[in-house]
mmCIF file of C-alpha atoms and ligand atoms in Angstrom:
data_model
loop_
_atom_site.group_PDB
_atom_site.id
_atom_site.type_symbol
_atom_site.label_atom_id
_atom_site.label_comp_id
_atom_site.label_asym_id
_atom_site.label_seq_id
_atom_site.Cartn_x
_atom_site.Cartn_y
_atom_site.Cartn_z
ATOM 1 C CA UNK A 1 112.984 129.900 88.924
ATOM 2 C CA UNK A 2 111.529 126.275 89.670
ATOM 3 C CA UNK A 3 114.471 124.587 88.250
ATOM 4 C CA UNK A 4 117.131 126.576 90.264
ATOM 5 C CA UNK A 5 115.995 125.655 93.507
ATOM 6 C CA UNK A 6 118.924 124.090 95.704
ATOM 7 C CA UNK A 7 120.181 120.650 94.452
ATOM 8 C CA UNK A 8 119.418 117.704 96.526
ATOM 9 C CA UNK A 9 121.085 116.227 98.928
ATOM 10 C CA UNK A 10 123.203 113.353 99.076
ATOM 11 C CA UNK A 11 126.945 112.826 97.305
ATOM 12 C CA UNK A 12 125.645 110.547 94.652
ATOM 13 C CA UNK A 13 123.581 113.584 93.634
ATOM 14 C CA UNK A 14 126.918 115.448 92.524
ATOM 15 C CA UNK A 15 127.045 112.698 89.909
ATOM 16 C CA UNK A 16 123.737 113.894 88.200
ATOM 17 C CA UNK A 17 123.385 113.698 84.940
ATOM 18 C CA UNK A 18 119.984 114.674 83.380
ATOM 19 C CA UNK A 19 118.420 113.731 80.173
ATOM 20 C CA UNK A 20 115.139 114.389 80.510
ATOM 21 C CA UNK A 21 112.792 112.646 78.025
ATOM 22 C CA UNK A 22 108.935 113.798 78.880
ATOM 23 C CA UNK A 23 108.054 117.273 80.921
ATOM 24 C CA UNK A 24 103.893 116.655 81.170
ATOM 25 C CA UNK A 25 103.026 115.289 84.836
ATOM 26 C CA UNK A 26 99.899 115.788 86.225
ATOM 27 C CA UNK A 27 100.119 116.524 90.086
ATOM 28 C CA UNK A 28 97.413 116.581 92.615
ATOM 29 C CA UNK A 29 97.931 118.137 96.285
ATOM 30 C CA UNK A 30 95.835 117.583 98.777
ATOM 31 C CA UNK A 31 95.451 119.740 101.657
ATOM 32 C CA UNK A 32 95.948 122.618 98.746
ATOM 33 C CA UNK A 33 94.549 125.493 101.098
ATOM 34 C CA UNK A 34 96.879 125.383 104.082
ATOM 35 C CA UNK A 35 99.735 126.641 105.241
ATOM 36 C CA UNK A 36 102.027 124.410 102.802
ATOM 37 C CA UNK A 37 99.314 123.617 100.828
ATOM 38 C CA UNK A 38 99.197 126.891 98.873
ATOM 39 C CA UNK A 39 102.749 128.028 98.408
ATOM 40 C CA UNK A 40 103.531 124.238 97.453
ATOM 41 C CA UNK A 41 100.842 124.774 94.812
ATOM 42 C CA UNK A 42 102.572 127.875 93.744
ATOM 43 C CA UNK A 43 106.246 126.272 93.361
ATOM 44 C CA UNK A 44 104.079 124.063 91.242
ATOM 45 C CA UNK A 45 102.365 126.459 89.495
ATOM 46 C CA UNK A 46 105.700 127.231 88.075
ATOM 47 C CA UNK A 47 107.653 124.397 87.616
ATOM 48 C CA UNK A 48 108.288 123.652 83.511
ATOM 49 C CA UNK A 49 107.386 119.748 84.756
ATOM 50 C CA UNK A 50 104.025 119.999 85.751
ATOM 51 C CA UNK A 51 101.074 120.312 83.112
ATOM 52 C CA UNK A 52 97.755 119.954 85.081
ATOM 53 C CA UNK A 53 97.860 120.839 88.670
ATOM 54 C CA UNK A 54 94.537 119.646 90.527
ATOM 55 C CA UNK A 55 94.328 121.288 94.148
ATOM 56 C CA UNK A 56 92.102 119.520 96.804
ATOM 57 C CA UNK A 57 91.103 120.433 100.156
ATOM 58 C CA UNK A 58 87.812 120.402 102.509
ATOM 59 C CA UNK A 59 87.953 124.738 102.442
ATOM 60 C CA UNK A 60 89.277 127.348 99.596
ATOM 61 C CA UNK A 61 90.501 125.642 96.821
ATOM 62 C CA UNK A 62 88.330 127.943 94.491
ATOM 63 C CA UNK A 63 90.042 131.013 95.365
ATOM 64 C CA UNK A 64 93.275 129.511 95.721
ATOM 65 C CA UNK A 65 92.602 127.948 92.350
ATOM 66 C CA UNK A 66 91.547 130.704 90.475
ATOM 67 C CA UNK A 67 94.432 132.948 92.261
ATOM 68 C CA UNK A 68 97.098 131.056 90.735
ATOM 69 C CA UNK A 69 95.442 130.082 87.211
ATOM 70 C CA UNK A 70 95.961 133.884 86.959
ATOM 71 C CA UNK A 71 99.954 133.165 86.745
ATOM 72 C CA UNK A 72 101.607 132.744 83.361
ATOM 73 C CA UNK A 73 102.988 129.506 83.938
ATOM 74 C CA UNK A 74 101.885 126.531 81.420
ATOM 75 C CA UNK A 75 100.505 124.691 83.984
ATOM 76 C CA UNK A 76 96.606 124.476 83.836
ATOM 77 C CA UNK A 77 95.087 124.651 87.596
ATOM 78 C CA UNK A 78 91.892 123.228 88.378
ATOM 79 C CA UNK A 79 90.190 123.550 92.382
ATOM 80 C CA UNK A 80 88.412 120.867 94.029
ATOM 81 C CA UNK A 81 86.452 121.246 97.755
ATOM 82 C CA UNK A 82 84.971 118.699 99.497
ATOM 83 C CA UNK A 83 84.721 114.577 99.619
ATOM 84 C CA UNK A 84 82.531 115.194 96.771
ATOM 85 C CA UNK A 85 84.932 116.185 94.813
ATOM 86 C CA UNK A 86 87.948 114.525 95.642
ATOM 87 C CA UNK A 87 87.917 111.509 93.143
ATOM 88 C CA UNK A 88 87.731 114.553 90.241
ATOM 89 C CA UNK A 89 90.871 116.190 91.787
ATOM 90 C CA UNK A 90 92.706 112.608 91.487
ATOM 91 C CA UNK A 91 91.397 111.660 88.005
ATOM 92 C CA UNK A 92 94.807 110.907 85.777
ATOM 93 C CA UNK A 93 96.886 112.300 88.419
ATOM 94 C CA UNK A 94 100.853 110.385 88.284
ATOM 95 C CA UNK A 95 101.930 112.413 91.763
ATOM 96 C CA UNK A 96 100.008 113.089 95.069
ATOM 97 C CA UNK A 97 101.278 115.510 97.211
ATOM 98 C CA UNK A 98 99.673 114.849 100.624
ATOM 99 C CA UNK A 99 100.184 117.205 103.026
ATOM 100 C CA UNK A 100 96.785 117.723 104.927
ATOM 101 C CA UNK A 101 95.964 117.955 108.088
ATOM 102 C CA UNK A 102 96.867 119.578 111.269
ATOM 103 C CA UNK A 103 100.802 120.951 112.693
ATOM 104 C CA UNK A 104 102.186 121.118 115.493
ATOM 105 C CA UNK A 105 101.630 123.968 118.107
ATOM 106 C CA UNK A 106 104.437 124.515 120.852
ATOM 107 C CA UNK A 107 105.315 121.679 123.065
ATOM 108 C CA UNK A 108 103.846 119.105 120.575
ATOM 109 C CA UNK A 109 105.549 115.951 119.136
ATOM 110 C CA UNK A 110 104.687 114.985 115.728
ATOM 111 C CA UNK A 111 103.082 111.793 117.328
ATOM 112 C CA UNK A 112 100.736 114.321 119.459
ATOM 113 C CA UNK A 113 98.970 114.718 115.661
ATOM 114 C CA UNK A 114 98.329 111.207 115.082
ATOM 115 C CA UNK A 115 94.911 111.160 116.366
ATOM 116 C CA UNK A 116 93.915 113.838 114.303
ATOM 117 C CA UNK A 117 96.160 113.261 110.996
ATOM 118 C CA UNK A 118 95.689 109.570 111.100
ATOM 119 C CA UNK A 119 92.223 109.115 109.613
ATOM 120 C CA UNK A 120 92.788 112.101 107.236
ATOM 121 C CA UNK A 121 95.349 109.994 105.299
ATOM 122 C CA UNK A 122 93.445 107.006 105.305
ATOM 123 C CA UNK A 123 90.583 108.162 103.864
ATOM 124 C CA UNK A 124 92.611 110.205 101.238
ATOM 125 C CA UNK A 125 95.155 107.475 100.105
ATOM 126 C CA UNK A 126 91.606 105.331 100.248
ATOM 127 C CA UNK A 127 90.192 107.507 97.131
ATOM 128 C CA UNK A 128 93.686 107.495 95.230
ATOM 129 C CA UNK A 129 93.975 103.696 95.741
ATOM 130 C CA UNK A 130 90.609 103.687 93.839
ATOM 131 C CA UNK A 131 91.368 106.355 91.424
ATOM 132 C CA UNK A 132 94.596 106.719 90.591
ATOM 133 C CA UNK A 133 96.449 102.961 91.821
ATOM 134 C CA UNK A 134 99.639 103.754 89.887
ATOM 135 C CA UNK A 135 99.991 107.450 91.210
ATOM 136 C CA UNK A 136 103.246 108.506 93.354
ATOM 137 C CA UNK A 137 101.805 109.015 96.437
ATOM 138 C CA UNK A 138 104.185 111.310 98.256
ATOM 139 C CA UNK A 139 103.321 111.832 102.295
ATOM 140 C CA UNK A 140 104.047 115.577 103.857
ATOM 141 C CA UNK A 141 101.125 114.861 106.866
ATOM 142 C CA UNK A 142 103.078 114.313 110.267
ATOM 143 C CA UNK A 143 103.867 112.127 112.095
ATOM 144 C CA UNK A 144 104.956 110.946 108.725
ATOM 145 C CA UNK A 145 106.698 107.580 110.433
ATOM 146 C CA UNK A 146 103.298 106.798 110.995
ATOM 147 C CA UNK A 147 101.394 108.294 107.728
ATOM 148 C CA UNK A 148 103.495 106.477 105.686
ATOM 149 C CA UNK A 149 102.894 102.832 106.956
ATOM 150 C CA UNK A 150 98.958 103.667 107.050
ATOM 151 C CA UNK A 151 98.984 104.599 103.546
ATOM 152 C CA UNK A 152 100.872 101.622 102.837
ATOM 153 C CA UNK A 153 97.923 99.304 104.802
ATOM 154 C CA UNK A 154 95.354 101.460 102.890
ATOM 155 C CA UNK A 155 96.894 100.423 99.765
ATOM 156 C CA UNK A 156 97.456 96.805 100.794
ATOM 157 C CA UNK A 157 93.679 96.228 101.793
ATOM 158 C CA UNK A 158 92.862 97.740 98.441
ATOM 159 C CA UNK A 159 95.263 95.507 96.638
ATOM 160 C CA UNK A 160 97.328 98.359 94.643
ATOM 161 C CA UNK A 161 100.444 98.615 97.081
ATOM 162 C CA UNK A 162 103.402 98.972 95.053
ATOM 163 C CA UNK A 163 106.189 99.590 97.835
ATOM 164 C CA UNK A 164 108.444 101.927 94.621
ATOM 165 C CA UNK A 165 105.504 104.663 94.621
ATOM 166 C CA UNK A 166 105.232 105.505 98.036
ATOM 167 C CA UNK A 167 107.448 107.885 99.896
ATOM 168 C CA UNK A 168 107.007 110.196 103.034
ATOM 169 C CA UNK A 169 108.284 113.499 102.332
ATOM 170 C CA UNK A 170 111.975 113.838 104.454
ATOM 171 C CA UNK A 171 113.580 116.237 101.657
ATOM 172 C CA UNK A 172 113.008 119.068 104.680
ATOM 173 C CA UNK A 173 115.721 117.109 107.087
ATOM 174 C CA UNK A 174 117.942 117.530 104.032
ATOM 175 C CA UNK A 175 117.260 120.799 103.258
ATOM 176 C CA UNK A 176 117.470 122.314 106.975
ATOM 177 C CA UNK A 177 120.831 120.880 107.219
ATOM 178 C CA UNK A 178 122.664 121.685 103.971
ATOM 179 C CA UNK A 179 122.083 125.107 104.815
ATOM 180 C CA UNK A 180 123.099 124.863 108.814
ATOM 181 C CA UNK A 181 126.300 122.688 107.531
ATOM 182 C CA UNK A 182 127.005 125.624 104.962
ATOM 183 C CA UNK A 183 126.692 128.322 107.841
ATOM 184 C CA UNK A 184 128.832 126.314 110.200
ATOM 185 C CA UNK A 185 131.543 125.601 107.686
ATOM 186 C CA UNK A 186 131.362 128.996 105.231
ATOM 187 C CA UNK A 187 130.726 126.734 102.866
ATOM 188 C CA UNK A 188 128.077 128.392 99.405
ATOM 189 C CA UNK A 189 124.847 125.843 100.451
ATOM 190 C CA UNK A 190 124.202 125.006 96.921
ATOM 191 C CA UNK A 191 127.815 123.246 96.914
ATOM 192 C CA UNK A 192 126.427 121.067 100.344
ATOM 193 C CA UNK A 193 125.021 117.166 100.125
ATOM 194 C CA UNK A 194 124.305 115.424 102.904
ATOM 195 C CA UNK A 195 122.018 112.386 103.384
ATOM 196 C CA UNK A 196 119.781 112.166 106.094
ATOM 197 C CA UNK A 197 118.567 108.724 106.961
ATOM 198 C CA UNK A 198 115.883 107.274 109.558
ATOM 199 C CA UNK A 199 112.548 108.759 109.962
ATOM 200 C CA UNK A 200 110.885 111.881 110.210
ATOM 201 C CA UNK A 201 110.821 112.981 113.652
ATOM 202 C CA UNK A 202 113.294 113.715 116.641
ATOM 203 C CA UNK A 203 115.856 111.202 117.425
ATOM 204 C CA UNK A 204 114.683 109.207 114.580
ATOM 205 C CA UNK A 205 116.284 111.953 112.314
ATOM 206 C CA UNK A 206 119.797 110.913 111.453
ATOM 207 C CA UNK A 207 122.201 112.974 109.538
ATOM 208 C CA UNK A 208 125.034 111.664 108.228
ATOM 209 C CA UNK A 209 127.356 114.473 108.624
ATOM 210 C CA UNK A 210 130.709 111.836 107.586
ATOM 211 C CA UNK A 211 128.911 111.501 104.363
ATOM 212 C CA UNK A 212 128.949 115.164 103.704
ATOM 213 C CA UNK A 213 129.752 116.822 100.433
ATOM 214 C CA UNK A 214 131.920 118.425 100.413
ATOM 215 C CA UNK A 215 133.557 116.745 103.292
ATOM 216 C CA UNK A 216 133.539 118.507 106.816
ATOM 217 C CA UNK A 217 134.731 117.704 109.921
ATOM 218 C CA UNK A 218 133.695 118.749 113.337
ATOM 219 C CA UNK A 219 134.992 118.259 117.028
ATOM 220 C CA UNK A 220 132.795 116.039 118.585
ATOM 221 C CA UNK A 221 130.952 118.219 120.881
ATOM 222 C CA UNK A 222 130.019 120.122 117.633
ATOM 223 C CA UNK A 223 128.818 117.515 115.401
ATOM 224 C CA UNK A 224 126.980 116.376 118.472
ATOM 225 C CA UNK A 225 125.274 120.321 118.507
ATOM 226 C CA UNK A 226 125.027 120.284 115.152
ATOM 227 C CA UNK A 227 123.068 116.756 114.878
ATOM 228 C CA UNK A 228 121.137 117.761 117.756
ATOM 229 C CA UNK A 229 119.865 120.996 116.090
ATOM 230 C CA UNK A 230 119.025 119.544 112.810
ATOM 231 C CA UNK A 231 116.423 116.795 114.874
ATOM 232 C CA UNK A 232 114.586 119.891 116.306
ATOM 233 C CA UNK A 233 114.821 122.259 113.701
ATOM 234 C CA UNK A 234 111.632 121.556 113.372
ATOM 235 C CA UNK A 235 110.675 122.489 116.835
ATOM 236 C CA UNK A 236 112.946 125.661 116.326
ATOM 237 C CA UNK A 237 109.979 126.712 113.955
ATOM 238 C CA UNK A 238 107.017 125.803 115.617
ATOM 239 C CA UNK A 239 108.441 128.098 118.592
ATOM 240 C CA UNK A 240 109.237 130.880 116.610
ATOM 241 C CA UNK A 241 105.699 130.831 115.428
ATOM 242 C CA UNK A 242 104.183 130.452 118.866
ATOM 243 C CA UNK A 243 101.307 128.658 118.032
ATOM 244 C CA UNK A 244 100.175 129.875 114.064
ATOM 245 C CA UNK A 245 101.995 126.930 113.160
ATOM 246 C CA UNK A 246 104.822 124.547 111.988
ATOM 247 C CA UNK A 247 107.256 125.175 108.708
ATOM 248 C CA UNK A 248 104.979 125.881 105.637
ATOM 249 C CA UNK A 249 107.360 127.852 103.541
ATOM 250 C CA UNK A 250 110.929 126.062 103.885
ATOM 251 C CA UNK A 251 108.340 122.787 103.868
ATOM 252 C CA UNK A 252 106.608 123.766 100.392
ATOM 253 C CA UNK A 253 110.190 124.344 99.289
ATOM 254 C CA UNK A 254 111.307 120.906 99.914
ATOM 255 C CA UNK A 255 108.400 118.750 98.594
ATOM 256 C CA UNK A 256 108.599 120.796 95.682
ATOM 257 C CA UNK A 257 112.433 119.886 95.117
ATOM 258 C CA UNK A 258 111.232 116.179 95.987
ATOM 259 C CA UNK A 259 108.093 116.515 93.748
ATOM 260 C CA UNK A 260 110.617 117.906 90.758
ATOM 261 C CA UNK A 261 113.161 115.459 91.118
ATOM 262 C CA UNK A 262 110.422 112.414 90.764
ATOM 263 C CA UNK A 263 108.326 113.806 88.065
ATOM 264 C CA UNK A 264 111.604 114.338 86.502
ATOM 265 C CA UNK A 265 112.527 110.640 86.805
ATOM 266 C CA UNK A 266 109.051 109.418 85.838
ATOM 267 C CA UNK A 267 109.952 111.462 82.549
ATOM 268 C CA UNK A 268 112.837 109.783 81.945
ATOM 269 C CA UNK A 269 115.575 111.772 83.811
ATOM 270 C CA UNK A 270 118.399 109.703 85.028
ATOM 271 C CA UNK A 271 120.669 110.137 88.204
ATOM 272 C CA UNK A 272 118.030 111.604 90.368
ATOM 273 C CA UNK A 273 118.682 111.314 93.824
ATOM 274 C CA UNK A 274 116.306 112.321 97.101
ATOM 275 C CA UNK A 275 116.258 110.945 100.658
ATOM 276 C CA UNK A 276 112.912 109.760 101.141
ATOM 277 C CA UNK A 277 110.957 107.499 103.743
ATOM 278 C CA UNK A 278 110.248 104.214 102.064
ATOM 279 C CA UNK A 279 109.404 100.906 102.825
ATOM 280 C CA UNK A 280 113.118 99.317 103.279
ATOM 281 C CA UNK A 281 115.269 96.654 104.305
ATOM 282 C CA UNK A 282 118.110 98.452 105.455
ATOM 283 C CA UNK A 283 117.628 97.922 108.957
ATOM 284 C CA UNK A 284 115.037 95.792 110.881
ATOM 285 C CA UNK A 285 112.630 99.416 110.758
ATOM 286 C CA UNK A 286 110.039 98.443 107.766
ATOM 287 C CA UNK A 287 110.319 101.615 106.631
ATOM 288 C CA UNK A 288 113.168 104.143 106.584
ATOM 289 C CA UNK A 289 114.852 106.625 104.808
ATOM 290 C CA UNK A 290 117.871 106.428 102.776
ATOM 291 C CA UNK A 291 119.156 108.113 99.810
ATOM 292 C CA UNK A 292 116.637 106.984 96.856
ATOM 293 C CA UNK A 293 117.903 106.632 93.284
ATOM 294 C CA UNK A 294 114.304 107.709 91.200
ATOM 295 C CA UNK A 295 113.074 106.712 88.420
ATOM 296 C CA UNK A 296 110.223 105.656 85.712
ATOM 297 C CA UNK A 297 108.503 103.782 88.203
ATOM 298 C CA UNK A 298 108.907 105.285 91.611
ATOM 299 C CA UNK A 299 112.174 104.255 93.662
ATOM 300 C CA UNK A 300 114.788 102.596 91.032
ATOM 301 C CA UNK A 301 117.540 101.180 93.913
ATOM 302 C CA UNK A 302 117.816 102.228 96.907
ATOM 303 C CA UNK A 303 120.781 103.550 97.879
ATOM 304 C CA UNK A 304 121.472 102.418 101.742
ATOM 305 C CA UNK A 305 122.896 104.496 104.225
ATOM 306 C CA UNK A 306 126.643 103.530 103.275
ATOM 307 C CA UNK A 307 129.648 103.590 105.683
ATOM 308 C CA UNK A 308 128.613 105.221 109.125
ATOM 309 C CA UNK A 309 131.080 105.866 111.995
ATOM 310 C CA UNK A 310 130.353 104.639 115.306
ATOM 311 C CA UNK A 311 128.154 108.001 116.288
ATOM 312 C CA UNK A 312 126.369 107.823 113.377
ATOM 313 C CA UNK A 313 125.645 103.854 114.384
ATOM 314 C CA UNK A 314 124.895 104.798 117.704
ATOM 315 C CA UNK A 315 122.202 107.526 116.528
ATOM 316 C CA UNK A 316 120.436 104.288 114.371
ATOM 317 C CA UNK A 317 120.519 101.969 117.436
ATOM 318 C CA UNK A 318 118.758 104.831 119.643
ATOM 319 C CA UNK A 319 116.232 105.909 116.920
ATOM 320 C CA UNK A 320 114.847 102.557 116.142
ATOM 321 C CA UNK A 321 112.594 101.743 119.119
ATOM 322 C CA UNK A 322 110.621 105.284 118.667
ATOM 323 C CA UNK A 323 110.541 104.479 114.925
ATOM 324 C CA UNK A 324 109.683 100.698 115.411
ATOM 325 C CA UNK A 325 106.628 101.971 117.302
ATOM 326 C CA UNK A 326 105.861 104.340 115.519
ATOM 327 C CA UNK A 327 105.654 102.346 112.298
ATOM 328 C CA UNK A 328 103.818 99.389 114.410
ATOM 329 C CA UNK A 329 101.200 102.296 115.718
ATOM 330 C CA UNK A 330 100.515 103.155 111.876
ATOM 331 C CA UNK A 331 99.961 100.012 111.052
ATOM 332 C CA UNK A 332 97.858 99.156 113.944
ATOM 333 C CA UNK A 333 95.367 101.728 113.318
ATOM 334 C CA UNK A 334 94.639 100.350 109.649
ATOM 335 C CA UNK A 335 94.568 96.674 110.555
ATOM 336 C CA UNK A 336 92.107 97.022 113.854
ATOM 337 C CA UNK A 337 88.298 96.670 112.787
HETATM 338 N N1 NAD B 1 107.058 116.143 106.265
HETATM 339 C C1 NAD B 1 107.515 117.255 106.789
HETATM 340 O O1 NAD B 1 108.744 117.498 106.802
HETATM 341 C C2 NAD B 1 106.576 118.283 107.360
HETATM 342 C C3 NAD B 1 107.038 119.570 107.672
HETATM 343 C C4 NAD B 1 106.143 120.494 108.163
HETATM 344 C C5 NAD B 1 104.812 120.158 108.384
HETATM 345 N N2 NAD B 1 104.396 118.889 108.069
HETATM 346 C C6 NAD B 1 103.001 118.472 108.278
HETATM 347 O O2 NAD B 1 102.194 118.876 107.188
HETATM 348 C C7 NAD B 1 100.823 118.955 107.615
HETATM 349 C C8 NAD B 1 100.180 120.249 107.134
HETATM 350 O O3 NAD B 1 100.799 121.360 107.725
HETATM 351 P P1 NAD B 1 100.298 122.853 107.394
HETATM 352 O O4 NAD B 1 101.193 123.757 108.135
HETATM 353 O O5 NAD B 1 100.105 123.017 105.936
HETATM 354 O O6 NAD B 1 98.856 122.821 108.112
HETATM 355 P P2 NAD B 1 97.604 123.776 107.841
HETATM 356 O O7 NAD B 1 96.647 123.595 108.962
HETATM 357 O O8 NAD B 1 98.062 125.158 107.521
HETATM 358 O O9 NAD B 1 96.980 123.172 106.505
HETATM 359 C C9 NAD B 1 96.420 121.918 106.462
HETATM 360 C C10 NAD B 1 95.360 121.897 105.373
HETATM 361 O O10 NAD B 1 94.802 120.586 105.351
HETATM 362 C C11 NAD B 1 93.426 120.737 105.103
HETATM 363 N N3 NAD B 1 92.707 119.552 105.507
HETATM 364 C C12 NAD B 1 92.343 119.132 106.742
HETATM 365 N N4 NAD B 1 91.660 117.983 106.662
HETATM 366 C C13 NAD B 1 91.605 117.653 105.351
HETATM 367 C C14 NAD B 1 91.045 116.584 104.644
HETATM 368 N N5 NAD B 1 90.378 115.599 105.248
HETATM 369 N N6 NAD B 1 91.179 116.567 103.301
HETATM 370 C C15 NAD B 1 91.875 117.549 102.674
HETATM 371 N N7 NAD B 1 92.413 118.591 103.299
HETATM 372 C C16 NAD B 1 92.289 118.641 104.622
HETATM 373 C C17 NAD B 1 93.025 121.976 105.886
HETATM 374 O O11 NAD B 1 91.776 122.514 105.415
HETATM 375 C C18 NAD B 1 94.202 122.885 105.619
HETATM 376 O O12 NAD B 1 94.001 123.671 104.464
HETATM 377 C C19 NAD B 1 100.869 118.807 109.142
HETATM 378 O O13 NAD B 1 100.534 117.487 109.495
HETATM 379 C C20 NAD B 1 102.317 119.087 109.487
HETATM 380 O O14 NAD B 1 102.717 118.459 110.680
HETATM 381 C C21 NAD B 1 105.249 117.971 107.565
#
């Protein structure tokens, strides 16, 4: 089942070719217990790629442990609760999924969550720095423009940053808009690629609808609707659940597409493609997300944001103030005494 999830995005993707070479990773998530927490862990759980799955949080990773050791999956699961415990959970782990912390409740931005997320990613990426230095650490927590560039200070101070192993999670942005692209155009969503660039949060989301695969073209006033819809899908679900939440389901599918498509290319598998927030120099924004070839050893080349029509221009020159503080707030917060 794990391997037929939707192909990633992106055109370059249709030129996959995989050879994969080695299918044993060992993945950790932490934040294992919430709402993407546990059915992440179970897209795990199945995946032929994964060998050891360690699941961390500060409440329920027994029961959510010994609930899915119960599947007949290969994978071997293993539950660790508490600080005490967390440097166990990371032991020998090559991929940490982070995605703890709190979501968003109605009429919240992702930056509302800073205070709160903030610390809860520095003191995790603090332990893996320690514990696992060579791990692909792979950042779900929100606001992820921020998350990302604290992890990357966490690592720095600890002297194990290696700017190829650390992403922030954007394969959702992808995800949410092959399938509103396929509605719109009739199109079957597993034929639809389209790279999303930018950041992870409002305006700072940037699809890159003339780079669709197949191609598709819109009247403005629609690709304007359409581009405006995919920046607050997001919201879209946080309404809808009126206050139990933000997306955990459509969310555990996408980092476990991501999560696939690296451990794949840390196997050996070539052509493996993902959008992903990384640290970049594709624009004057530190970090930002672009279409990632992956491999061996985290992000092989990164693949820019190619040819963009004027809109698509314009949506980069209005994104990057919100993303240029947002980054700068990140790294603030690691860097002040
Ligand atoms: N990157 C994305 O596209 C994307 C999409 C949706 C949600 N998110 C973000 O993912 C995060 C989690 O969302 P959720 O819906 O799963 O929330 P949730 O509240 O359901 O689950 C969060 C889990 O984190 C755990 N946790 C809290 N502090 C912890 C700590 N110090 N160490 C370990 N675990 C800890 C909680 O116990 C809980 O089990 C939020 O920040 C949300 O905004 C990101």
């Amino acid at each position: 089942m794990f391997s037929r999830l939707a192909r990633p995005a992106s055109s370059i993707i249709n030129r996959n070719f995989s050879t994969t070479i080695s299918n044993n990773a060992n993945v950790a998530v932490l934040g294992a217990s919430g709402g993407i927490g546990q059915p992440l862990s179970l897209l795990l759980k199945m995946s032929p790629f994964v060998t050891r799955l360690t699941l961390y949080d500060i409440a329920h990773t027994p029961g959510v442990a010994a609930d899915l050791s119960h599947i007949s999956s290969p994978a071997q699961v293993k539950g660790f609760m508490g600080p005490n415990q967390l440097a166990d959970c990371l032991k020998g782990a090559e991929v940490v999924l982070i995605p703890a912390g709190v979501p968003r409740k109605p009429g919240m931005t992702r930056d509302d969550l800073f205070n709160t997320n903030a610390s809860i990613v520095r003191d995790l990426v603090s332990v893996c720095a320690d514990v696992c230095p060579k791990a692909m650490i792979c950042i779900i927590t929100n606001p992820v423009n921020s998350t990302v560039p604290i992890a990357a200070e966490v690592l720095k101070k600890k002297k194990v940053y290696d700017p190829r192993r650390l992403f922030g999670v954007t394969t959702l942005d992808v995800v949410r808009a092959s399938t509103f692209i396929a509605e719109a155009k009739g199109l079957s969503v597993k034929s639809v690629n389209m790279p999303i660039i930018g950041g992870h949060s409002g305006v700072t989301i940037i699809p890159l609808i003339s780079q669709c695969t197949p191609p598709v073209s819109f009247p403005q006033d629609v690709r304007e609707k359409l581009t405006v819809r995919i920046q607050n899908a997001g919201t879209e679900v946080v309404e809808a659940k009126a206050g139990s939440g933000s997306a955990t389901l459509s969310m555990a599918f996408a980092a476990a597409k991501f999560a696939e498509s690296l451990v794949e290319a840390i196997g050996g598998a070539t052509g493996k493609v993902e959008c992903a927030f990384v640290e970049s120099k594709e624009t004057e924004a530190k970090y930002f997300a672009t279409p990632i070839l992956l491999g061996r050893h985290g992000v092989e080349t990164n693949l820019g944001m190619g040819k963009l029509i004027e809109y698509e221009r314009k949506l980069v020159d209005a994104a990057m103030p919100e993303l240029l503080a947002n980054i700068k707030k990140g790294e603030e917060f690691v860097k002040k005494p």
